[in-house]
Amino acid sequence: MACQKDPEGIETCYLNQSAVFTNQHVLEIGSGDGRLTWRYAHSAGRVTGIELDAEALRTATKDRAESLRDRVAFVRANSLDLPFPRETFDIAILAWSF
Amino acid sequence: MHALEETRRILVPEGVLIDLRPVADRWPVGVVSGGNQHEIAWMTDLPSGLADDEAANHAFIEIARRGSFVCESELTFLFFFYWDTPEEMLTYIQEKWNDSLILEKDSFSATQNDWATAGTDRRVRVREKMVLTRWRRH
């Protein structure tokens, strides 16, 4: 078995308590393979994940559910130079990345 | 520091920043089996891992001082990693955490010994402490 992370769902519970994601435009910085993204994306309006690791990006894109295809996107980008206009997102998550 | 200012730029006024990360600490390693858990070793932070954590803390103190963000809440919780065998855990540590954490040889041996005598549903577990901080863009 590969590494299993947080099967108890503790992180999911606290993350969803920390903000209301409903209809919000979310930027996840350091989205990795999408493990955290799938834990809140279903309720968010739109999600953009940025990640530098190309393999992790491929995995995230491959694992994206069909139902999320129009609302979740992954982009290769650096947190020091975010390729988005100012005041684009309602919520930003620094996901294990700072 | 610059990354946080860049994040502020793309957030709407009153937008929310969630900082989610592990706390630099000695992470206990143990074996779980039959509903029991036995922590018998620790992972150790390397100086680079501690320095990264310190730099992150400093950056957040600085943006709070500047008034770019206001801290609204902070909480901690536990996060668990599981593997079927000590060897799988060691491989993962070496591949993913090599630059920030180390599992000493004695700690790995102790984990192997404990795992060898545990029940058939045995798994190896690392427990870490997470901090989740919610900031409001000012």
mmCIF file of C-alpha atoms in Angstrom:
data_model
loop_
_atom_site.group_PDB
_atom_site.id
_atom_site.type_symbol
_atom_site.label_atom_id
_atom_site.label_comp_id
_atom_site.label_asym_id
_atom_site.label_seq_id
_atom_site.Cartn_x
_atom_site.Cartn_y
_atom_site.Cartn_z
ATOM 1 C CA MET A 1 0.000 0.000 0.000
ATOM 2 C CA ALA A 2 1.213 3.483 -0.779
ATOM 3 C CA CYS A 3 1.256 6.123 1.897
ATOM 4 C CA GLN A 4 -2.224 6.808 3.222
ATOM 5 C CA LYS A 5 -2.726 10.363 4.445
ATOM 6 C CA ASP A 6 -5.327 11.472 6.949
ATOM 7 C CA PRO A 7 -7.799 8.610 6.420
ATOM 8 C CA GLU A 8 -9.623 9.911 9.499
ATOM 9 C CA GLY A 9 -10.517 13.092 7.583
ATOM 10 C CA ILE A 10 -9.353 15.379 10.397
ATOM 11 C CA GLU A 11 -7.760 17.849 8.002
ATOM 12 C CA THR A 12 -10.900 17.951 5.859
ATOM 13 C CA CYS A 13 -13.015 18.668 8.902
ATOM 14 C CA TYR A 14 -10.856 21.585 10.064
ATOM 15 C CA LEU A 15 -10.390 22.998 6.572
ATOM 16 C CA ASN A 16 -14.128 23.117 5.954
ATOM 17 C CA GLN A 17 -14.654 24.720 9.354
ATOM 18 C CA SER A 18 -12.132 27.419 8.562
ATOM 19 C CA ALA A 19 -13.993 28.935 5.611
ATOM 20 C CA VAL A 20 -17.233 28.698 3.677
ATOM 21 C CA PHE A 21 -16.233 27.561 0.199
ATOM 22 C CA THR A 22 -19.703 27.668 -1.328
ATOM 23 C CA ASN A 23 -19.621 29.593 -4.616
ATOM 24 C CA GLN A 24 -16.194 31.016 -3.786
ATOM 25 C CA HIS A 25 -13.301 31.369 -6.229
ATOM 26 C CA VAL A 26 -10.405 29.568 -4.582
ATOM 27 C CA LEU A 27 -6.681 29.601 -5.336
ATOM 28 C CA GLU A 28 -4.725 26.686 -3.870
ATOM 29 C CA ILE A 29 -1.005 27.413 -3.770
ATOM 30 C CA GLY A 30 0.989 24.193 -3.807
ATOM 31 C CA SER A 31 -1.867 21.975 -4.916
ATOM 32 C CA GLY A 32 0.431 18.991 -5.500
ATOM 33 C CA ASP A 33 -1.411 15.928 -6.769
ATOM 34 C CA GLY A 34 -4.785 17.421 -5.795
ATOM 35 C CA ARG A 35 -5.156 15.438 -2.573
ATOM 36 C CA LEU A 36 -6.366 18.476 -0.604
ATOM 37 C CA THR A 37 -8.273 19.982 -3.540
ATOM 38 C CA TRP A 38 -10.708 17.074 -3.715
ATOM 39 C CA ARG A 39 -11.616 17.674 -0.077
ATOM 40 C CA TYR A 40 -13.328 21.028 -0.651
ATOM 41 C CA ALA A 41 -13.676 21.495 -4.431
ATOM 42 C CA HIS A 42 -17.160 19.986 -4.594
ATOM 43 C CA SER A 43 -18.572 22.938 -2.663
ATOM 44 C CA ALA A 44 -16.440 25.735 -4.154
ATOM 45 C CA GLY A 45 -17.549 27.828 -7.101
ATOM 46 C CA ARG A 46 -14.258 27.576 -8.945
ATOM 47 C CA VAL A 47 -10.805 26.300 -7.945
ATOM 48 C CA THR A 48 -7.408 26.999 -9.456
ATOM 49 C CA GLY A 49 -4.484 24.985 -8.152
ATOM 50 C CA ILE A 50 -0.935 26.066 -8.835
ATOM 51 C CA GLU A 51 2.025 23.729 -8.559
ATOM 52 C CA LEU A 52 5.596 23.642 -9.854
ATOM 53 C CA ASP A 53 6.027 19.864 -9.918
ATOM 54 C CA ALA A 54 5.017 18.716 -13.412
ATOM 55 C CA GLU A 55 4.384 15.106 -12.372
ATOM 56 C CA ALA A 56 2.117 16.180 -9.515
ATOM 57 C CA LEU A 57 0.233 18.454 -11.903
ATOM 58 C CA ARG A 58 -0.307 15.564 -14.335
ATOM 59 C CA THR A 59 -1.637 13.387 -11.521
ATOM 60 C CA ALA A 60 -4.014 16.090 -10.322
ATOM 61 C CA THR A 61 -5.360 16.696 -13.810
ATOM 62 C CA LYS A 62 -5.713 12.959 -14.459
ATOM 63 C CA ASP A 63 -7.553 12.368 -11.178
ATOM 64 C CA ARG A 64 -9.971 15.268 -11.640
ATOM 65 C CA ALA A 65 -13.529 13.979 -11.585
ATOM 66 C CA GLU A 66 -15.655 14.633 -14.660
ATOM 67 C CA SER A 67 -18.077 16.603 -12.507
ATOM 68 C CA LEU A 68 -15.277 19.035 -11.587
ATOM 69 C CA ARG A 69 -13.815 19.478 -15.063
ATOM 70 C CA ASP A 70 -15.481 22.861 -15.641
ATOM 71 C CA ARG A 71 -14.736 24.226 -12.178
ATOM 72 C CA VAL A 72 -11.262 22.988 -11.234
ATOM 73 C CA ALA A 73 -8.092 23.854 -13.148
ATOM 74 C CA PHE A 74 -4.420 23.211 -12.437
ATOM 75 C CA VAL A 75 -1.677 25.525 -13.634
ATOM 76 C CA ARG A 76 2.096 25.356 -13.452
ATOM 77 C CA ALA A 77 3.044 28.556 -11.671
ATOM 78 C CA ASN A 78 5.217 30.027 -8.944
ATOM 79 C CA SER A 79 3.760 31.662 -5.850
ATOM 80 C CA LEU A 80 6.211 34.542 -6.247
ATOM 81 C CA ASP A 81 4.699 35.548 -9.584
ATOM 82 C CA LEU A 82 1.045 34.549 -9.744
ATOM 83 C CA PRO A 83 -0.309 34.716 -13.315
ATOM 84 C CA PHE A 84 -3.650 36.242 -12.333
ATOM 85 C CA PRO A 85 -5.085 39.769 -12.283
ATOM 86 C CA ARG A 86 -5.407 41.538 -8.953
ATOM 87 C CA GLU A 87 -8.436 40.803 -6.786
ATOM 88 C CA THR A 88 -9.353 37.591 -8.627
ATOM 89 C CA PHE A 89 -9.880 35.160 -5.740
ATOM 90 C CA ASP A 90 -12.098 35.075 -2.657
ATOM 91 C CA ILE A 91 -9.983 32.515 -0.813
ATOM 92 C CA ALA A 92 -6.315 31.517 -1.085
ATOM 93 C CA ILE A 93 -4.978 28.366 0.545
ATOM 94 C CA LEU A 94 -1.299 27.935 1.224
ATOM 95 C CA ALA A 95 -1.325 24.169 1.169
ATOM 96 C CA TRP A 96 1.692 22.791 3.020
ATOM 97 C CA SER A 97 3.730 25.083 0.861
ATOM 98 C CA PHE A 98 5.082 27.961 2.853
ATOM 99 C CA MET B 1 7.422 37.584 2.348
ATOM 100 C CA HIS B 2 7.069 38.446 -1.332
ATOM 101 C CA ALA B 3 4.820 35.403 -1.854
ATOM 102 C CA LEU B 4 2.431 36.702 0.789
ATOM 103 C CA GLU B 5 2.274 40.148 -0.776
ATOM 104 C CA GLU B 6 1.664 38.493 -4.128
ATOM 105 C CA THR B 7 -1.140 36.449 -2.570
ATOM 106 C CA ARG B 8 -2.612 39.644 -1.162
ATOM 107 C CA ARG B 9 -2.613 41.143 -4.658
ATOM 108 C CA ILE B 10 -4.802 38.408 -6.135
ATOM 109 C CA LEU B 11 -7.258 38.301 -3.212
ATOM 110 C CA VAL B 12 -10.384 40.444 -3.225
ATOM 111 C CA PRO B 13 -10.690 43.005 -0.408
ATOM 112 C CA GLU B 14 -11.653 41.157 2.778
ATOM 113 C CA GLY B 15 -10.600 37.913 1.083
ATOM 114 C CA VAL B 16 -9.441 34.968 3.193
ATOM 115 C CA LEU B 17 -5.980 33.425 3.324
ATOM 116 C CA ILE B 18 -5.692 29.982 4.894
ATOM 117 C CA ASP B 19 -2.196 28.898 5.884
ATOM 118 C CA LEU B 20 -2.104 25.141 6.420
ATOM 119 C CA ARG B 21 1.189 23.508 7.329
ATOM 120 C CA PRO B 22 2.903 21.079 9.666
ATOM 121 C CA VAL B 23 4.574 22.360 12.800
ATOM 122 C CA ALA B 24 8.303 21.711 13.030
ATOM 123 C CA ASP B 25 8.546 19.217 15.856
ATOM 124 C CA ARG B 26 9.618 15.683 16.685
ATOM 125 C CA TRP B 27 7.021 13.576 14.868
ATOM 126 C CA PRO B 28 6.242 10.342 16.722
ATOM 127 C CA VAL B 29 6.493 7.082 14.772
ATOM 128 C CA GLY B 30 4.587 4.023 15.879
ATOM 129 C CA VAL B 31 2.717 0.863 15.057
ATOM 130 C CA VAL B 32 -1.068 0.563 15.174
ATOM 131 C CA SER B 33 -2.793 -2.789 15.398
ATOM 132 C CA GLY B 34 -6.068 -4.094 16.756
ATOM 133 C CA GLY B 35 -7.168 -0.658 17.854
ATOM 134 C CA ASN B 36 -3.984 -0.146 19.845
ATOM 135 C CA GLN B 37 -1.237 2.335 19.070
ATOM 136 C CA HIS B 38 2.324 2.191 20.254
ATOM 137 C CA GLU B 39 4.626 5.121 19.536
ATOM 138 C CA ILE B 40 8.205 4.015 19.881
ATOM 139 C CA ALA B 41 10.377 6.435 17.896
ATOM 140 C CA TRP B 42 10.613 9.944 16.523
ATOM 141 C CA MET B 43 11.469 11.670 13.308
ATOM 142 C CA THR B 44 13.869 14.550 13.712
ATOM 143 C CA ASP B 45 13.800 17.896 11.940
ATOM 144 C CA LEU B 46 16.942 18.740 10.010
ATOM 145 C CA PRO B 47 18.266 22.321 10.334
ATOM 146 C CA SER B 48 16.886 23.201 6.886
ATOM 147 C CA GLY B 49 13.381 22.171 7.913
ATOM 148 C CA LEU B 50 13.563 24.231 11.078
ATOM 149 C CA ALA B 51 14.902 27.209 9.128
ATOM 150 C CA ASP B 52 12.013 27.011 6.640
ATOM 151 C CA ASP B 53 9.516 26.954 9.478
ATOM 152 C CA GLU B 54 11.179 29.902 11.160
ATOM 153 C CA ALA B 55 11.221 31.885 7.906
ATOM 154 C CA ALA B 56 7.500 31.237 7.374
ATOM 155 C CA ASN B 57 6.664 32.336 10.905
ATOM 156 C CA HIS B 58 8.739 35.470 10.464
ATOM 157 C CA ALA B 59 7.019 36.336 7.165
ATOM 158 C CA PHE B 60 3.588 36.104 8.741
ATOM 159 C CA ILE B 61 4.659 38.237 11.699
ATOM 160 C CA GLU B 62 5.894 40.830 9.226
ATOM 161 C CA ILE B 63 2.701 40.964 7.119
ATOM 162 C CA ALA B 64 0.665 41.298 10.315
ATOM 163 C CA ARG B 65 2.918 44.139 11.435
ATOM 164 C CA ARG B 66 2.459 45.865 8.075
ATOM 165 C CA GLY B 67 -1.299 45.456 8.325
ATOM 166 C CA SER B 68 -1.553 43.544 5.040
ATOM 167 C CA PHE B 69 -3.471 40.736 6.722
ATOM 168 C CA VAL B 70 -5.217 40.353 10.058
ATOM 169 C CA CYS B 71 -5.115 37.013 11.870
ATOM 170 C CA GLU B 72 -8.654 35.845 12.616
ATOM 171 C CA SER B 73 -8.057 32.415 14.096
ATOM 172 C CA GLU B 74 -5.445 29.750 14.621
ATOM 173 C CA LEU B 75 -5.944 26.133 15.557
ATOM 174 C CA THR B 76 -3.923 22.959 15.648
ATOM 175 C CA PHE B 77 -4.893 19.383 14.907
ATOM 176 C CA LEU B 78 -3.272 16.005 14.339
ATOM 177 C CA PHE B 79 -2.514 14.530 10.939
ATOM 178 C CA PHE B 80 -1.609 10.867 10.445
ATOM 179 C CA PHE B 81 0.378 9.097 7.722
ATOM 180 C CA TYR B 82 0.081 5.293 7.403
ATOM 181 C CA TRP B 83 2.091 2.591 5.626
ATOM 182 C CA ASP B 84 1.775 -1.193 5.570
ATOM 183 C CA THR B 85 5.443 -1.791 6.452
ATOM 184 C CA PRO B 86 8.384 0.087 8.029
ATOM 185 C CA GLU B 87 10.281 -0.290 4.760
ATOM 186 C CA GLU B 88 7.531 1.508 2.818
ATOM 187 C CA MET B 89 7.644 4.286 5.378
ATOM 188 C CA LEU B 90 11.413 4.603 5.090
ATOM 189 C CA THR B 91 11.266 4.782 1.296
ATOM 190 C CA TYR B 92 8.661 7.530 1.498
ATOM 191 C CA ILE B 93 10.693 9.505 4.027
ATOM 192 C CA GLN B 94 13.779 9.282 1.868
ATOM 193 C CA GLU B 95 11.905 10.301 -1.280
ATOM 194 C CA LYS B 96 9.658 13.046 0.075
ATOM 195 C CA TRP B 97 11.183 14.449 3.254
ATOM 196 C CA ASN B 98 14.861 13.926 2.644
ATOM 197 C CA ASP B 99 15.726 17.613 2.871
ATOM 198 C CA SER B 100 13.804 18.387 6.042
ATOM 199 C CA LEU B 101 13.379 15.293 8.225
ATOM 200 C CA ILE B 102 15.340 12.238 9.208
ATOM 201 C CA LEU B 103 14.518 8.915 10.839
ATOM 202 C CA GLU B 104 17.550 7.704 12.774
ATOM 203 C CA LYS B 105 18.688 4.117 12.262
ATOM 204 C CA ASP B 106 17.859 3.182 15.867
ATOM 205 C CA SER B 107 14.362 4.587 15.489
ATOM 206 C CA PHE B 108 13.815 2.622 12.302
ATOM 207 C CA SER B 109 15.063 -0.587 13.955
ATOM 208 C CA ALA B 110 12.750 -0.044 16.926
ATOM 209 C CA THR B 111 9.830 0.423 14.528
ATOM 210 C CA GLN B 112 10.738 -2.755 12.632
ATOM 211 C CA ASN B 113 10.933 -4.743 15.884
ATOM 212 C CA ASP B 114 7.588 -3.459 17.119
ATOM 213 C CA TRP B 115 5.932 -4.084 13.749
ATOM 214 C CA ALA B 116 7.303 -7.668 13.637
ATOM 215 C CA THR B 117 5.445 -8.625 16.809
ATOM 216 C CA ALA B 118 2.188 -6.755 16.125
ATOM 217 C CA GLY B 119 -1.036 -8.305 14.849
ATOM 218 C CA THR B 120 -1.850 -9.072 11.243
ATOM 219 C CA ASP B 121 -3.706 -5.768 10.765
ATOM 220 C CA ARG B 122 -0.555 -3.839 11.742
ATOM 221 C CA ARG B 123 0.329 -0.546 10.098
ATOM 222 C CA VAL B 124 3.103 1.952 10.639
ATOM 223 C CA ARG B 125 2.032 5.471 11.515
ATOM 224 C CA VAL B 126 3.616 8.903 11.722
ATOM 225 C CA ARG B 127 1.760 11.511 13.732
ATOM 226 C CA GLU B 128 2.316 15.168 13.064
ATOM 227 C CA LYS B 129 0.834 18.354 14.373
ATOM 228 C CA MET B 130 -0.713 20.777 11.894
ATOM 229 C CA VAL B 131 -1.485 24.432 12.304
ATOM 230 C CA LEU B 132 -4.271 26.115 10.351
ATOM 231 C CA THR B 133 -4.316 29.895 10.470
ATOM 232 C CA ARG B 134 -7.035 32.033 8.932
ATOM 233 C CA TRP B 135 -6.053 35.538 7.808
ATOM 234 C CA ARG B 136 -8.244 38.325 6.459
ATOM 235 C CA ARG B 137 -6.895 40.566 3.713
ATOM 236 C CA HIS B 138 -6.823 44.129 4.938
#
